[in-house]
Coordinates of C-alpha atoms in Angstrom, one line a residue:
Chain A
M1 CA 0.0 0.0 0.0
M2 CA 2.8 2.3 0.9
S3 CA 4.5 1.7 -2.5
I4 CA 1.3 2.5 -4.4
I5 CA 0.9 5.8 -2.4
Q6 CA 4.6 6.6 -3.1
I7 CA 4.3 5.8 -6.8
F8 CA 1.2 8.0 -7.1
T9 CA 2.7 10.9 -5.2
A10 CA 5.9 10.6 -7.3
F11 CA 3.7 11.1 -10.3
L12 CA 2.2 14.3 -8.8
A13 CA 5.5 15.6 -7.6
A14 CA 7.1 15.1 -11.0
L15 CA 4.0 16.8 -12.6
G16 CA 4.5 19.8 -10.2
F17 CA 8.2 20.1 -11.0
A18 CA 7.5 19.9 -14.7
M19 CA 5.2 22.8 -14.4
L20 CA 7.8 24.7 -12.3
Y21 CA 10.2 24.2 -15.2
N22 CA 7.5 25.4 -17.6
V23 CA 6.9 22.2 -19.6
R24 CA 3.7 22.7 -21.6
G25 CA 0.9 20.6 -22.9
I26 CA 1.0 16.9 -23.5
K27 CA 4.7 16.9 -22.6
L28 CA 3.7 17.5 -18.9
L29 CA 2.0 14.0 -18.9
Y30 CA 5.2 12.4 -20.3
A31 CA 7.3 14.0 -17.7
A32 CA 4.9 13.0 -14.9
I33 CA 4.8 9.4 -16.1
G34 CA 8.6 9.5 -16.0
G35 CA 8.4 10.4 -12.3
L36 CA 6.1 7.4 -11.7
L37 CA 8.4 5.2 -13.7
S38 CA 11.6 6.2 -11.9
W39 CA 10.2 5.4 -8.5
S40 CA 8.5 2.2 -9.6
V41 CA 11.8 0.9 -11.1
N42 CA 13.6 1.9 -7.9
L43 CA 11.0 -0.1 -5.8
L44 CA 11.1 -3.1 -8.2
A45 CA 14.9 -3.2 -8.2
G46 CA 14.7 -3.1 -4.4
Y47 CA 12.9 -6.5 -4.4
W48 CA 15.9 -8.3 -5.8
L49 CA 18.8 -6.0 -4.9
H50 CA 19.4 -4.7 -1.4
H51 CA 21.8 -1.9 -2.3
E52 CA 20.2 1.5 -2.4
A53 CA 22.8 3.2 -4.6
F54 CA 22.6 0.4 -7.2
Q55 CA 18.8 0.6 -7.2
F56 CA 19.0 4.4 -7.8
F57 CA 21.5 3.7 -10.6
I58 CA 19.1 1.3 -12.4
A59 CA 16.2 3.7 -11.9
A60 CA 18.1 6.7 -13.3
F61 CA 19.3 4.5 -16.2
S62 CA 15.7 3.4 -17.1
V63 CA 14.2 6.9 -16.8
T64 CA 16.9 8.4 -19.0
I65 CA 16.2 5.9 -21.7
Y66 CA 12.5 6.7 -21.3
A67 CA 13.2 10.5 -21.5
E68 CA 15.3 9.9 -24.7
I69 CA 12.4 8.0 -26.3
C70 CA 9.9 10.7 -25.3
A71 CA 12.3 13.3 -26.7
R72 CA 12.4 11.4 -30.0
I73 CA 8.6 11.1 -30.1
N74 CA 8.0 14.8 -29.3
K75 CA 11.0 16.1 -31.2
T76 CA 12.4 18.1 -28.3
P77 CA 15.6 18.0 -26.2
T78 CA 15.8 15.3 -23.6
T79 CA 16.1 18.0 -21.0
T80 CA 12.4 18.7 -21.4
F81 CA 11.5 15.4 -19.6
L82 CA 14.6 14.3 -17.6
P83 CA 14.8 16.9 -14.8
A84 CA 11.2 16.5 -13.7
S85 CA 11.1 12.7 -14.2
I86 CA 14.2 12.2 -12.1
I87 CA 12.9 14.3 -9.2
P88 CA 11.6 11.5 -6.9
L89 CA 15.1 10.0 -7.0
V90 CA 17.0 13.2 -6.3
P91 CA 18.5 13.0 -2.8
G92 CA 17.1 16.3 -1.5
G93 CA 16.1 14.9 1.8
A94 CA 19.5 13.2 2.4
L95 CA 21.3 16.4 1.5
Y96 CA 19.1 18.4 3.9
Y97 CA 19.8 15.9 6.8
S98 CA 23.6 16.0 6.2
M99 CA 23.5 19.8 6.4
Q100 CA 21.3 19.7 9.5
Y101 CA 23.9 17.5 11.2
A102 CA 26.6 19.9 10.1
V103 CA 24.7 22.9 11.5
N104 CA 24.2 21.0 14.8
S105 CA 27.9 20.1 14.8
M106 CA 27.3 16.3 14.9
L107 CA 30.4 15.4 13.0
D108 CA 30.1 11.6 12.8
E109 CA 26.4 11.7 11.6
F110 CA 27.3 14.5 9.2
L111 CA 30.1 12.5 7.6
S112 CA 28.1 9.3 7.2
R113 CA 25.1 11.1 5.9
S114 CA 27.1 13.2 3.4
L115 CA 28.8 10.1 2.1
Y116 CA 25.4 8.4 1.7
T117 CA 24.0 11.5 -0.1
A118 CA 27.1 11.6 -2.4
S119 CA 26.7 7.9 -3.2
L120 CA 23.1 8.4 -4.3
A121 CA 24.0 11.5 -6.4
I122 CA 26.9 9.7 -8.0
A123 CA 24.7 6.7 -8.7
I124 CA 22.0 8.8 -10.4
A125 CA 24.6 10.8 -12.4
A126 CA 26.3 7.6 -13.5
G127 CA 22.9 6.1 -14.5
I128 CA 22.0 9.1 -16.6
L129 CA 25.4 9.2 -18.3
L130 CA 25.6 5.5 -19.1
A131 CA 22.0 5.6 -20.5
S132 CA 22.7 8.6 -22.7
S133 CA 26.0 7.1 -24.1
I134 CA 24.2 3.8 -24.9
W135 CA 21.4 5.8 -26.5
K136 CA 24.0 7.7 -28.7
V137 CA 25.6 4.4 -29.8
W138 CA 22.1 3.0 -30.6
L139 CA 21.3 6.1 -32.7
T140 CA 24.6 5.9 -34.5
A141 CA 24.0 2.3 -35.3
L142 CA 20.5 3.1 -36.5
N143 CA 21.8 5.8 -38.8
F144 CA 24.5 3.5 -40.1
L145 CA 21.9 0.8 -40.9
E146 CA 19.6 3.3 -42.6
S147 CA 22.2 4.8 -44.8
G148 CA 23.4 1.3 -45.7
L149 CA 19.9 0.3 -46.7
K150 CA 19.5 3.4 -48.8
R151 CA 22.7 2.6 -50.7
Y152 CA 21.5 -1.0 -51.3
K153 CA 18.2 0.2 -52.8
Chain B
M1 CA 29.3 37.4 -44.2
F2 CA 30.2 36.6 -40.6
N3 CA 30.5 39.7 -38.4
N4 CA 30.3 41.0 -34.8
Q5 CA 26.5 41.5 -35.0
L6 CA 25.9 38.0 -36.0
L7 CA 28.2 36.7 -33.3
S8 CA 26.3 38.8 -30.8
R9 CA 23.0 37.2 -31.8
I10 CA 24.5 33.7 -31.6
L11 CA 25.8 34.4 -28.1
D12 CA 22.3 35.8 -27.2
I13 CA 20.9 32.4 -28.1
G14 CA 23.5 30.6 -26.2
E15 CA 23.0 32.8 -23.1
Q16 CA 19.2 32.3 -23.2
M17 CA 19.7 28.5 -23.5
L18 CA 22.0 28.4 -20.5
I19 CA 19.6 30.6 -18.4
S20 CA 16.7 28.4 -19.4
G21 CA 18.4 25.3 -18.1
A22 CA 20.5 23.7 -21.0
E23 CA 23.5 21.6 -20.1
I24 CA 26.9 23.1 -20.6
S25 CA 27.8 20.7 -23.4
R26 CA 24.6 21.6 -25.3
V27 CA 25.3 25.4 -25.1
E28 CA 28.9 24.9 -26.3
D29 CA 27.8 22.6 -29.0
S30 CA 25.0 24.8 -30.3
I31 CA 27.2 27.9 -30.4
S32 CA 30.0 26.2 -32.3
R33 CA 27.6 24.6 -34.8
M34 CA 26.0 27.9 -35.5
C35 CA 29.3 29.6 -36.1
I36 CA 30.7 26.8 -38.2
A37 CA 27.5 26.9 -40.4
Y38 CA 28.6 30.4 -41.5
Q39 CA 31.9 29.0 -42.8
V40 CA 34.3 30.3 -40.2
K41 CA 37.8 28.9 -39.9
R42 CA 37.9 28.1 -36.2
V43 CA 35.6 28.5 -33.1
D44 CA 36.6 28.4 -29.5
V45 CA 33.8 28.3 -26.9
L46 CA 34.2 28.2 -23.2
T47 CA 31.1 27.9 -21.1
I48 CA 30.9 27.7 -17.4
T49 CA 27.9 28.3 -15.1
S50 CA 28.4 32.1 -15.0
V51 CA 30.2 33.0 -18.2
I52 CA 30.1 32.2 -22.0
Q53 CA 33.1 33.2 -24.0
V54 CA 33.6 32.8 -27.8
S55 CA 36.4 33.5 -30.2
V56 CA 35.8 33.1 -33.9
H57 CA 38.6 33.1 -36.5
L58 CA 37.7 33.9 -40.1
E59 CA 39.4 32.8 -43.2
N60 CA 40.6 36.3 -43.9
G61 CA 42.5 36.5 -40.6
E62 CA 39.9 38.5 -38.6
V63 CA 39.2 37.4 -35.1
F64 CA 36.0 38.2 -33.1
T65 CA 35.7 37.7 -29.4
Q66 CA 32.7 38.2 -27.2
S67 CA 31.5 37.1 -23.8
R68 CA 28.4 37.0 -21.7
R69 CA 28.1 37.1 -17.9
I70 CA 25.2 35.0 -16.6
R71 CA 24.0 36.1 -13.2
A72 CA 20.7 34.3 -12.6
Y73 CA 19.0 31.2 -13.9
A74 CA 15.3 30.7 -14.6
T75 CA 14.6 27.2 -15.7
N76 CA 12.1 27.4 -18.6
L77 CA 12.2 24.2 -20.7
N78 CA 9.6 25.3 -23.2
K79 CA 11.8 28.3 -24.1
L80 CA 14.8 26.0 -24.3
D81 CA 12.9 23.8 -26.8
K82 CA 12.2 26.8 -29.0
L83 CA 15.8 28.1 -28.8
N84 CA 17.0 24.7 -29.8
K85 CA 14.8 24.7 -32.8
L86 CA 15.9 28.2 -33.7
S87 CA 19.6 27.2 -33.5
R88 CA 19.0 24.2 -35.8
N89 CA 17.1 26.4 -38.1
I90 CA 20.0 28.9 -38.2
C91 CA 22.5 26.0 -39.0
S92 CA 20.4 24.8 -41.9
S93 CA 19.2 27.9 -43.5
L94 CA 21.7 30.7 -42.6
P95 CA 19.0 33.4 -42.1
D96 CA 19.8 37.2 -42.0
L97 CA 20.0 39.3 -38.8
E98 CA 16.4 40.6 -39.0
Y99 CA 15.0 37.1 -39.0
I100 CA 17.1 36.0 -36.0
D101 CA 16.1 39.2 -34.1
K102 CA 12.4 38.7 -34.8
E103 CA 12.6 35.0 -33.7
L104 CA 14.5 35.9 -30.6
E105 CA 12.1 38.6 -29.6
E106 CA 9.2 36.1 -30.1
I107 CA 11.0 33.5 -27.9
N108 CA 11.8 36.0 -25.2
K109 CA 8.1 36.7 -24.8
E110 CA 7.7 33.1 -23.6
Q111 CA 6.3 33.3 -20.1
P112 CA 6.2 30.7 -17.3
Y113 CA 2.9 29.6 -15.8
S114 CA 1.1 32.4 -14.0
Q115 CA 1.8 33.4 -10.4
Y116 CA -1.5 31.9 -9.3
A117 CA -0.7 28.6 -10.9
H118 CA 2.7 28.7 -9.1
Y119 CA 0.9 28.8 -5.7
L120 CA -1.0 25.7 -6.7
I121 CA 2.1 24.0 -8.0
Y122 CA 4.0 24.7 -4.7
A123 CA 1.1 23.2 -2.8
L124 CA 1.0 20.2 -5.1
V125 CA 4.7 19.5 -4.8
A126 CA 5.0 20.1 -1.1
G127 CA 1.9 18.0 -0.3
S128 CA 2.9 15.1 -2.6
F129 CA 6.4 14.9 -1.1
T130 CA 5.1 14.9 2.4
I131 CA 2.9 11.9 1.7
F132 CA 5.7 10.4 -0.4
F133 CA 8.0 10.4 2.5
G134 CA 5.4 8.8 4.8
G135 CA 3.2 11.5 6.2
N136 CA -0.5 11.0 6.5
M137 CA -3.3 13.1 4.8
A138 CA -3.4 15.7 7.5
D139 CA 0.4 16.2 7.1
G140 CA 0.0 16.5 3.4
L141 CA -2.7 19.1 3.7
A142 CA -0.7 21.2 6.2
S143 CA 2.4 20.9 4.0
A144 CA 0.4 22.1 1.0
M145 CA -0.8 25.1 2.9
I146 CA 2.7 25.9 4.1
G147 CA 3.9 25.4 0.5
M148 CA 1.7 28.2 -0.6
L149 CA 3.1 30.3 2.2
L150 CA 6.6 29.5 1.0
K151 CA 5.7 30.7 -2.5
F152 CA 4.4 34.0 -1.0
L153 CA 7.6 34.4 1.1
V154 CA 9.9 33.7 -1.8
N155 CA 8.1 36.3 -3.9
A156 CA 8.2 38.9 -1.1
A157 CA 11.9 38.2 -0.3
Q158 CA 12.9 38.5 -3.9
K159 CA 11.5 42.0 -4.0
V160 CA 13.7 43.0 -1.0
D161 CA 16.9 41.2 -1.6
K162 CA 18.4 39.4 -4.6
N163 CA 20.8 37.3 -2.6
L164 CA 19.8 33.7 -2.9
L165 CA 21.5 32.7 0.4
M166 CA 19.6 35.3 2.4
I167 CA 16.3 34.5 0.7
N168 CA 16.8 30.8 1.6
I169 CA 17.7 31.4 5.2
F170 CA 14.7 33.7 5.7
C171 CA 12.3 31.4 3.9
S172 CA 13.4 28.2 5.6
F173 CA 13.3 30.0 9.0
A174 CA 9.8 31.2 8.4
V175 CA 8.5 27.9 7.0
G176 CA 10.2 26.0 9.9
A177 CA 8.5 28.3 12.5
V178 CA 5.1 28.1 11.0
A179 CA 5.3 24.3 10.7
I180 CA 6.3 24.0 14.3
F181 CA 3.4 26.1 15.4
A182 CA 1.0 24.2 13.1
V183 CA 2.0 20.9 14.6
Q184 CA 1.8 22.3 18.2
W185 CA -1.8 23.4 17.5
G186 CA -2.7 20.0 16.1
F187 CA -2.7 20.9 12.4
G188 CA -0.7 17.9 11.1
N189 CA 1.1 15.3 13.2
N190 CA 4.6 14.7 11.9
L191 CA 6.6 17.9 11.8
E192 CA 9.5 16.2 10.0
K193 CA 7.4 15.0 7.2
I194 CA 5.8 18.4 6.7
L195 CA 9.2 20.1 6.6
I196 CA 10.7 17.6 4.2
G197 CA 7.8 18.3 1.7
N198 CA 8.7 21.9 1.6
I199 CA 12.4 21.3 1.7
M200 CA 12.2 19.4 -1.6
L201 CA 11.0 22.7 -3.2
M202 CA 13.9 24.7 -1.9
I203 CA 16.9 22.3 -1.7
P204 CA 19.2 22.1 -4.8
G205 CA 19.0 18.3 -5.1
L206 CA 18.8 18.5 -8.8
A207 CA 21.7 20.9 -9.0
L208 CA 23.8 18.5 -6.9
T209 CA 23.1 15.6 -9.3
T210 CA 23.7 17.8 -12.3
S211 CA 27.0 19.0 -10.9
I212 CA 28.3 15.4 -10.5
R213 CA 27.0 14.7 -14.1
D214 CA 29.1 17.7 -15.3
M215 CA 32.1 16.5 -13.5
I216 CA 32.0 12.9 -14.8
S217 CA 31.4 14.0 -18.3
G218 CA 34.4 16.3 -18.3
D219 CA 33.1 19.8 -17.5
T220 CA 35.0 19.8 -14.2
I221 CA 35.0 23.6 -13.6
S222 CA 31.2 23.9 -14.1
G223 CA 30.7 20.8 -12.0
L224 CA 32.7 22.2 -9.1
L225 CA 31.0 25.6 -9.3
R226 CA 27.6 24.1 -9.3
F227 CA 28.6 21.7 -6.6
S228 CA 29.8 24.4 -4.2
E229 CA 26.7 26.5 -5.0
A230 CA 24.5 23.5 -4.1
I231 CA 26.3 22.8 -0.8
L232 CA 26.1 26.5 0.2
L233 CA 22.4 26.7 -0.6
A234 CA 21.7 23.5 1.3
T235 CA 23.6 24.8 4.3
S236 CA 21.7 28.1 4.3
I237 CA 18.4 26.1 4.3
A238 CA 19.6 23.9 7.1
L239 CA 20.6 27.1 9.0
G240 CA 17.2 28.7 8.6
F241 CA 15.4 25.5 9.9
G242 CA 18.0 25.1 12.7
L243 CA 17.3 28.6 13.8
A244 CA 13.6 28.1 13.9
E245 CA 14.1 24.9 15.9
I246 CA 16.3 26.6 18.5
L247 CA 13.9 29.5 19.0
F248 CA 10.6 27.7 19.0
G249 CA 11.7 24.3 20.4
G250 CA 10.3 21.9 17.8
R251 CA 12.2 18.6 17.8
L252 CA 14.0 17.9 14.5
V253 CA 16.5 15.2 13.6

């Protein structure tokens, strides 16, 4: 039940952020579904992995591929969808708690929280980068095949 | 054919792209593509989060250099989309200055959603995240109301002071205080969940992730700049909430 509530609120939060970033029209829906997708993948990955950073990596990877596909369909840059879709994963809470410990001069908690925050941020960034590189390779291969076919005809 | 006026328009496009939320690599790529389309010999672009600098070498030996200082960002992805289309259009059809001016003027009219809509969006995001992190319906409702208050405070603070750090300290302090009182008066149960919903609106979590993305992909300077900016902002927010906690005795952490 908790997961369903989370997935639904992830959808709403991504929708809100897409509007804050001034995404318009039907693209809003794509971005919001991206938010739903990123959290669902994260939860699903959690069933078989018990490593939070790796779960976030997989979720960021999938949602980037999703954003690339949406960008292809709508003929817009990937940036239209990615920032809002990735929002449920973004470690804002963890970042806040690290700083809260720092302000209260609780050094041990601060260090462990910061490392945890950094590991999540790195996992997400790595997921995005790997997905966009793989997508580029795929597009190049596609172009290559198409031009080959044209020459054949 | 290539001259200083044209370079200025190209930089305007790049500047607007960066302000609207384009990645560093996209800005550099678009600027050099547009310059190269006009048959120049060599283009050098340096973009970091606060500056764009371009030098263009022509075949006849002339060199043009211009730069832009970027002071504030306003993420507007719809505008970015249009700028992107314009830059592709320029690359393929090499239009004249009047055309570029007209298009740019049209794009700069692009407005974000209205202020009233923004109040609703703040409420939506804050409420959703409160429930997302495990708050109940009452918490979500309280958080949504405080989210609207946050929007009001951000607007008011921006009129007085442009310094983002001060705005953040002030807003997080006020939001923290109101949330503590709200819970003490029985409006919502979990203070922490109410706060986290509003924190997600203010905290630069996305900037943190983007900064690491920049660093891994080779734009180390931009990455580091954005990273330290994100940490400073996060600290200012924690300071504001911490102050509210000390003064009004809510229990956090």
